[in-house]
Amino acid sequence: MWVRRDVSMSRIAFEMRDQMDDMSEADFEDTMGLSKSEFRDYLRSAADQEDKCLAQEGEPAPNFAAHTLNAEGSISSGLLDLSDLRGAPVSLIFGCYTCPVFRRQSDRMKQLIEHYGGRVQFVFVYVLEAHPTDGWNTDSNRATGVMYAQTINLEDRAKVANDWRSAYEFENPVVLDWPDNRINADYAGEPERLYVLDGDGIVTFKSEQGPYYDSHLEDWAAALENVVRSN
């Protein structure tokens, strides 16, 4: 089954699909770390997630309530409710430690968070691992020692999320998606994705599915500027 790329899906992933036919099975697996058949399954899964995504530009963002990561790495007793943040713009940053592209983009994220931090509420949403040791692992993760199995409960997710936060020193709230990945399902947020909401909770920007090119962060920057100017 051939998967057609919707404009909101990962350009990087589909460019690799377009190159796939020109590569031998062995070369492809050596480059990607999985077979052509497995990669097609990955694209089908991504397309299915996008079809079911409830978060759409111009519409109210799906509400959620979830635990956050405390300063020392424990799980909060209370829940952060997205609707409680209305009144000022919000940017949701979906990601996970085992996504090499997400890690690489940290410096630019920090610059934008610092620049807009007094005017936009930035909230990370930590989702399931993109490249766990018991799944589609990567040479980049092996080289940097970012080696984690897929999380199966909230405690596991909090542990990996805290390791990520400690490594990159982000100070913004970190929401822990539930073990059933319900927030990810509503936002199609894995392995990384960016959203901007206005003060009324309306989605004004929805990035393409990750992984995306670093230049896509400038589209996010423009969306942040727009929501601040119009708020």
Tab-separated table of C-alpha atoms in Angstrom:
chain	number	residue	atom	x	y	z
A	1	MET	CA	0.000	0.000	0.000
A	2	TRP	CA	1.468	3.353	-1.097
A	3	VAL	CA	1.121	6.093	1.508
A	4	ARG	CA	0.413	9.554	0.158
A	5	ARG	CA	2.025	12.406	2.053
A	6	ASP	CA	-0.378	14.926	3.539
A	7	VAL	CA	1.170	18.401	3.894
A	8	SER	CA	1.052	18.066	7.679
A	9	MET	CA	3.148	14.890	7.700
A	10	SER	CA	6.928	14.630	8.056
A	11	ARG	CA	8.755	15.845	4.965
A	12	ILE	CA	11.952	14.114	6.110
A	13	ALA	CA	10.253	10.720	6.375
A	14	PHE	CA	8.577	10.982	2.997
A	15	GLU	CA	11.729	12.167	1.255
A	16	MET	CA	13.364	8.996	2.544
A	17	ARG	CA	10.448	7.012	1.155
A	18	ASP	CA	11.003	8.602	-2.253
A	19	GLN	CA	14.670	7.540	-2.150
A	20	MET	CA	13.840	4.032	-1.003
A	21	ASP	CA	13.287	2.477	-4.448
A	22	ASP	CA	16.788	3.493	-5.539
A	23	MET	CA	18.393	1.693	-2.601
A	24	SER	CA	18.978	-1.989	-2.073
A	25	GLU	CA	17.278	-3.614	0.885
A	26	ALA	CA	20.652	-3.985	2.616
A	27	ASP	CA	21.696	-0.364	2.008
A	28	PHE	CA	18.337	0.912	3.190
A	29	GLU	CA	18.426	-1.124	6.371
A	30	ASP	CA	22.007	-0.060	7.035
A	31	THR	CA	21.012	3.605	6.630
A	32	MET	CA	17.694	3.560	8.448
A	33	GLY	CA	18.061	0.745	10.951
A	34	LEU	CA	14.944	-1.058	9.753
A	35	SER	CA	13.723	-2.846	6.635
A	36	LYS	CA	11.778	-1.259	3.794
A	37	SER	CA	8.687	-3.152	4.887
A	38	GLU	CA	9.050	-1.908	8.454
A	39	PHE	CA	9.529	1.643	7.199
A	40	ARG	CA	6.338	1.410	5.131
A	41	ASP	CA	4.543	0.244	8.274
A	42	TYR	CA	5.933	3.275	10.088
A	43	LEU	CA	4.598	5.631	7.402
A	44	ARG	CA	1.190	3.952	7.468
A	45	SER	CA	1.053	4.357	11.235
A	46	ALA	CA	2.013	8.034	10.963
A	47	ALA	CA	-0.669	8.601	8.317
A	48	ASP	CA	-3.253	6.874	10.496
A	49	GLN	CA	-2.314	9.064	13.480
A	50	GLU	CA	-2.656	12.180	11.368
A	51	ASP	CA	-6.079	11.083	10.118
A	52	LYS	CA	-7.245	10.689	13.718
A	53	CYS	CA	-5.638	13.895	15.012
A	54	LEU	CA	-8.228	16.100	16.729
A	55	ALA	CA	-6.053	19.215	16.983
A	56	GLN	CA	-6.631	21.371	13.913
A	57	GLU	CA	-5.793	24.966	13.084
A	58	GLY	CA	-8.690	27.330	13.663
A	59	GLU	CA	-10.399	24.987	16.129
A	60	PRO	CA	-10.309	24.668	19.929
A	61	ALA	CA	-7.359	22.612	21.126
A	62	PRO	CA	-8.393	19.258	22.621
A	63	ASN	CA	-8.317	19.644	26.367
A	64	PHE	CA	-6.231	17.395	28.578
A	65	ALA	CA	-5.371	17.014	32.234
A	66	ALA	CA	-2.202	15.165	33.190
A	67	HIS	CA	0.547	14.916	35.770
A	68	THR	CA	3.669	17.030	35.428
A	69	LEU	CA	7.288	16.443	36.324
A	70	ASN	CA	8.304	17.957	39.658
A	71	ALA	CA	11.612	19.789	40.025
A	72	GLU	CA	13.352	16.783	41.581
A	73	GLY	CA	11.965	14.369	38.974
A	74	SER	CA	8.978	12.961	40.841
A	75	ILE	CA	5.420	12.913	39.502
A	76	SER	CA	3.081	15.703	40.594
A	77	SER	CA	0.137	14.720	42.748
A	78	GLY	CA	-2.140	17.145	40.953
A	79	LEU	CA	-2.918	17.503	37.266
A	80	LEU	CA	-2.174	20.325	34.853
A	81	ASP	CA	-5.398	21.148	33.000
A	82	LEU	CA	-4.825	22.819	29.644
A	83	SER	CA	-8.034	24.843	29.934
A	84	ASP	CA	-6.661	26.524	33.069
A	85	LEU	CA	-4.026	28.235	30.908
A	86	ARG	CA	-6.542	30.217	28.882
A	87	GLY	CA	-6.178	33.975	28.982
A	88	ALA	CA	-2.690	34.007	27.472
A	89	PRO	CA	-1.160	32.228	24.458
A	90	VAL	CA	0.188	28.713	24.952
A	91	SER	CA	2.744	26.738	22.977
A	92	LEU	CA	2.762	22.957	23.326
A	93	ILE	CA	6.071	21.291	22.558
A	94	PHE	CA	5.785	17.547	22.033
A	95	GLY	CA	8.931	15.455	22.152
A	96	CYS	CA	10.967	12.655	23.666
A	97	TYR	CA	14.597	12.087	24.601
A	98	THR	CA	15.251	9.306	22.064
A	99	CYS	CA	14.367	11.506	19.074
A	100	PRO	CA	17.771	12.781	17.830
A	101	VAL	CA	16.182	15.623	15.848
A	102	PHE	CA	14.296	16.858	18.915
A	103	ARG	CA	17.545	16.916	20.879
A	104	ARG	CA	19.383	18.731	18.100
A	105	GLN	CA	16.813	21.525	18.017
A	106	SER	CA	17.065	22.311	21.732
A	107	ASP	CA	19.268	25.410	21.405
A	108	ARG	CA	16.907	27.181	19.015
A	109	MET	CA	13.935	26.187	21.163
A	110	LYS	CA	15.621	27.754	24.174
A	111	GLN	CA	16.240	30.989	22.288
A	112	LEU	CA	12.585	31.296	21.333
A	113	ILE	CA	11.339	30.295	24.773
A	114	GLU	CA	13.554	32.951	26.350
A	115	HIS	CA	12.425	35.594	23.859
A	116	TYR	CA	8.686	34.934	24.223
A	117	GLY	CA	8.654	33.498	27.731
A	118	GLY	CA	6.939	36.485	29.350
A	119	ARG	CA	4.164	36.513	26.770
A	120	VAL	CA	3.613	32.851	25.863
A	121	GLN	CA	3.151	29.915	28.224
A	122	PHE	CA	5.437	27.117	27.000
A	123	VAL	CA	4.522	23.583	28.031
A	124	PHE	CA	6.411	20.452	27.044
A	125	VAL	CA	4.393	17.283	26.516
A	126	TYR	CA	6.585	14.230	26.971
A	127	VAL	CA	5.376	11.372	24.776
A	128	LEU	CA	6.393	7.790	24.054
A	129	GLU	CA	9.954	7.104	22.931
A	130	ALA	CA	10.652	7.389	19.204
A	131	HIS	CA	13.743	5.173	19.131
A	132	PRO	CA	13.794	2.866	22.155
A	133	THR	CA	16.340	0.107	22.615
A	134	ASP	CA	13.577	-2.466	22.248
A	135	GLY	CA	12.318	-0.942	19.003
A	136	TRP	CA	13.713	1.180	16.182
A	137	ASN	CA	17.014	2.229	17.750
A	138	THR	CA	19.485	4.552	16.001
A	139	ASP	CA	23.246	4.874	15.672
A	140	SER	CA	22.950	8.441	16.957
A	141	ASN	CA	21.414	7.239	20.210
A	142	ARG	CA	24.027	4.528	20.610
A	143	ALA	CA	26.830	7.037	20.033
A	144	THR	CA	25.479	9.487	22.610
A	145	GLY	CA	24.390	6.883	25.156
A	146	VAL	CA	20.710	7.832	24.960
A	147	MET	CA	19.562	4.262	25.473
A	148	TYR	CA	16.104	3.686	26.927
A	149	ALA	CA	13.485	0.974	26.488
A	150	GLN	CA	9.951	2.004	25.608
A	151	THR	CA	8.180	3.317	28.691
A	152	ILE	CA	5.248	1.245	29.929
A	153	ASN	CA	4.086	3.229	32.955
A	154	LEU	CA	4.119	6.784	34.267
A	155	GLU	CA	7.093	6.144	36.550
A	156	ASP	CA	9.223	4.986	33.620
A	157	ARG	CA	8.167	7.993	31.565
A	158	ALA	CA	8.987	10.383	34.383
A	159	LYS	CA	12.463	8.861	34.764
A	160	VAL	CA	13.370	9.319	31.086
A	161	ALA	CA	11.736	12.752	30.931
A	162	ASN	CA	13.758	13.880	33.938
A	163	ASP	CA	16.990	12.605	32.373
A	164	TRP	CA	16.158	14.592	29.224
A	165	ARG	CA	15.303	17.739	31.177
A	166	SER	CA	18.470	17.466	33.256
A	167	ALA	CA	20.593	17.045	30.136
A	168	TYR	CA	19.109	20.069	28.320
A	169	GLU	CA	18.179	22.247	31.310
A	170	PHE	CA	14.695	23.305	30.273
A	171	GLU	CA	12.752	24.963	33.078
A	172	ASN	CA	9.246	24.972	31.598
A	173	PRO	CA	6.449	22.674	32.781
A	174	VAL	CA	6.728	19.116	31.482
A	175	VAL	CA	3.442	17.251	31.097
A	176	LEU	CA	3.733	13.461	31.188
A	177	ASP	CA	1.434	11.828	28.668
A	178	TRP	CA	-0.535	8.956	30.152
A	179	PRO	CA	0.631	5.340	29.608
A	180	ASP	CA	-2.172	4.887	27.059
A	181	ASN	CA	-0.737	7.884	25.123
A	182	ARG	CA	-4.091	9.653	25.018
A	183	ILE	CA	-2.680	13.174	24.606
A	184	ASN	CA	-0.443	12.001	21.784
A	185	ALA	CA	-3.475	10.428	20.092
A	186	ASP	CA	-5.398	13.729	20.127
A	187	TYR	CA	-2.436	15.762	18.868
A	188	ALA	CA	-0.461	13.213	16.778
A	189	GLY	CA	2.519	14.590	18.666
A	190	GLU	CA	5.166	11.888	18.361
A	191	PRO	CA	8.107	12.006	17.897
A	192	GLU	CA	8.054	15.815	18.040
A	193	ARG	CA	5.533	18.483	17.177
A	194	LEU	CA	4.817	22.152	17.882
A	195	TYR	CA	1.491	23.859	18.496
A	196	VAL	CA	0.540	27.444	19.259
A	197	LEU	CA	-2.805	28.335	20.884
A	198	ASP	CA	-4.242	31.790	21.360
A	199	GLY	CA	-5.588	33.039	24.676
A	200	ASP	CA	-8.963	31.447	23.938
A	201	GLY	CA	-7.430	28.020	23.373
A	202	ILE	CA	-7.782	28.079	19.583
A	203	VAL	CA	-5.019	26.379	17.586
A	204	THR	CA	-3.271	29.045	15.499
A	205	PHE	CA	-0.274	26.941	14.444
A	206	LYS	CA	0.271	23.225	13.966
A	207	SER	CA	3.675	22.115	12.748
A	208	GLU	CA	4.105	19.158	10.459
A	209	GLN	CA	4.632	15.797	12.081
A	210	GLY	CA	8.157	15.206	13.238
A	211	PRO	CA	10.865	14.712	12.555
A	212	TYR	CA	11.092	18.004	10.711
A	213	TYR	CA	13.921	20.118	9.382
A	214	ASP	CA	15.455	22.670	11.730
A	215	SER	CA	14.180	25.428	9.440
A	216	HIS	CA	10.612	24.516	10.445
A	217	LEU	CA	11.353	26.069	13.839
A	218	GLU	CA	11.308	29.434	12.075
A	219	ASP	CA	7.686	28.793	11.088
A	220	TRP	CA	7.027	28.246	14.794
A	221	ALA	CA	8.870	31.488	15.565
A	222	ALA	CA	6.636	33.364	13.109
A	223	ALA	CA	3.544	31.801	14.680
A	224	LEU	CA	4.690	32.869	18.145
A	225	GLU	CA	5.204	36.418	16.929
A	226	ASN	CA	1.769	36.447	15.298
A	227	VAL	CA	-0.067	35.192	18.385
A	228	VAL	CA	1.706	37.714	20.616
A	229	ARG	CA	0.848	40.589	18.291
A	230	SER	CA	-2.808	39.571	18.032
A	231	ASN	CA	-3.360	38.696	21.682
